[in-house]
């Protein structure tokens, strides 16, 4: 007996073994008979429901099917197709492409005619000749299936296949709904037929074909012909050649079986089958077919690139922040479900505020000054004063899921609700907020307190009552200054220069904790980074409640904008793929303090970066005017520098987000540091980034004020310990005395416009402190 001829497997990895013809069992024959009966029923339904609705001799099953067919509503509406969303920086550069399904919807004239013809020839050659149902195809399928005793040929038209794809699209990512949409049942088939008829009444054949080519799946996460063309050939669907179009058209039947990357032999045979069909239908010549078959597959494959993990230049965290904005800002939908649908449906072009040059400056600074393998990390945000636009958002550890490579998806620059962590204690970075609240309450910039070296936490007014110290005389009930030499009295500029804890506690006592909390709220500190409310306790003013770098950058941007606070803004514009604008949040600014108050704060903080200030070494390359404040928390577990020019504010945090590593005797960025302070850790990061960031920006100086130097009239001050940074200690008036770091007299006087004498400058000192005190 001669050997049986081999039927080639579509998968070259398969092993073929000749099998003898199976003898049918009675049960198998019954199963084939049932399949044949089902085909006959379907044919009867078609005849009864479509062609001969008045006929009564089709049989009970057909009659029942026809009645069900007539009862299906015809309000079939295709949903908007999910597409890829593109996120751009402020100069139009692509940050990332994100999608639930990688798809770009095209019009008919944006597709190569070759792919349109190839898809019709292989899927439904009589597409332009029949209606929603191809009766000849149905009868042919019934006959072949009956002859073979199995389902070997389908009868679905391209319109019916489009309806099925729409049902799958509407099912989304719900696996149960997807399975239901794909179930091969008589009821499902009847529903698809009815909807197909409705479609053929409402749309032209060309429109249906275009929709089909945009919705169908081509494998490797590519939905629609444009994504498929880009995935396999790195070109637009408009540019497809004959062999390329034939290969893609052949994929639709079974994207896995004909996968050109995994099964190139099977893919090529399937491609050639499509080409033969095009010859058979007289759409190409034999010579064209021969040339096409001789061509290699010619793949130029691109792996799917999806999500913020693909963002360039360290922009992944900002990309993720944009996602949170769209899903949380009511301007993008009244409910969370509406906003999620907008994001998931995609097809958006999102133009953001991120400045690529400033982002590069920030990313370079945080990644060169702190190594990704260091036990600590850095995060930095830049904000534009007067608009709230986020211009840069960078951190040392890259965006990703590989923990062994020190990657993370936690955005250390933002609050937990926006993809961040629980934040970090700002320490002395918070003290300018207390000063702003006091100035707004009417206290003068020369306000003096006795500021003892150590004191009990005093009773303070809160918004709803009174805070009382129940631990007086104990360690937990007292607050010291950093140094034993720090003994008052002090005025604001000295207290800010030395970060005198007891001074700011007495200032809080006089104005009340409610005033501090309300000022913090006005400046955008509406709660802790974790989402918990700010606690009205005396340590609030010393920076013990966690915030994020974005929050602090925006606080100081408000000072730079002379008291105008603007909500953080990440998105400039959004358009749909067809060019329509989507409403976005506008710039939202409010004057939250008087310009006079802001001018005093700016003058005070200018001194921190000038002679005698703790950040005196942080000058920018072009020596332009800068202001800022250092901050260091308990045991040096976090260090900050937040500083600004007249047109750019930036905040840098340095520390360990998880294990809270004390930054003593530590190597950071290849440099050994015995002890990290705000000026020595985050300060140089800020200096490097800002020097690069402002290089192309015009200089913009602050409106400053003149503040008289403090005068000591204490004959015994030599014994009580005049400390470095205080005014000269004399037994009488000393109108010419100058506090190191003072902006009141040369050479420390800040450049810029002078205003009435209502302010001064100061520095910051950082050091070890007891619980609740963060110099």
XYZ file of C-alpha atoms in Angstrom, residues 103 144 159 185 212 276 326 399 491 537 583 598 638 640 644 658 681:
17
model
C -4.304 51.093 17.359
C -19.208 20.970 2.532
C -19.646 42.430 7.626
C -23.868 29.516 19.222
C -12.982 46.226 9.657
C -3.137 33.232 -5.340
C -6.348 62.718 33.558
C 11.177 54.257 36.316
C 14.751 88.973 65.280
C 0.609 70.714 66.747
C -11.049 70.775 27.442
C 6.185 88.016 49.640
C 16.266 63.662 54.903
C 16.356 69.527 51.405
C 14.433 79.896 43.143
C 12.243 53.234 52.558
C 23.712 67.179 49.993
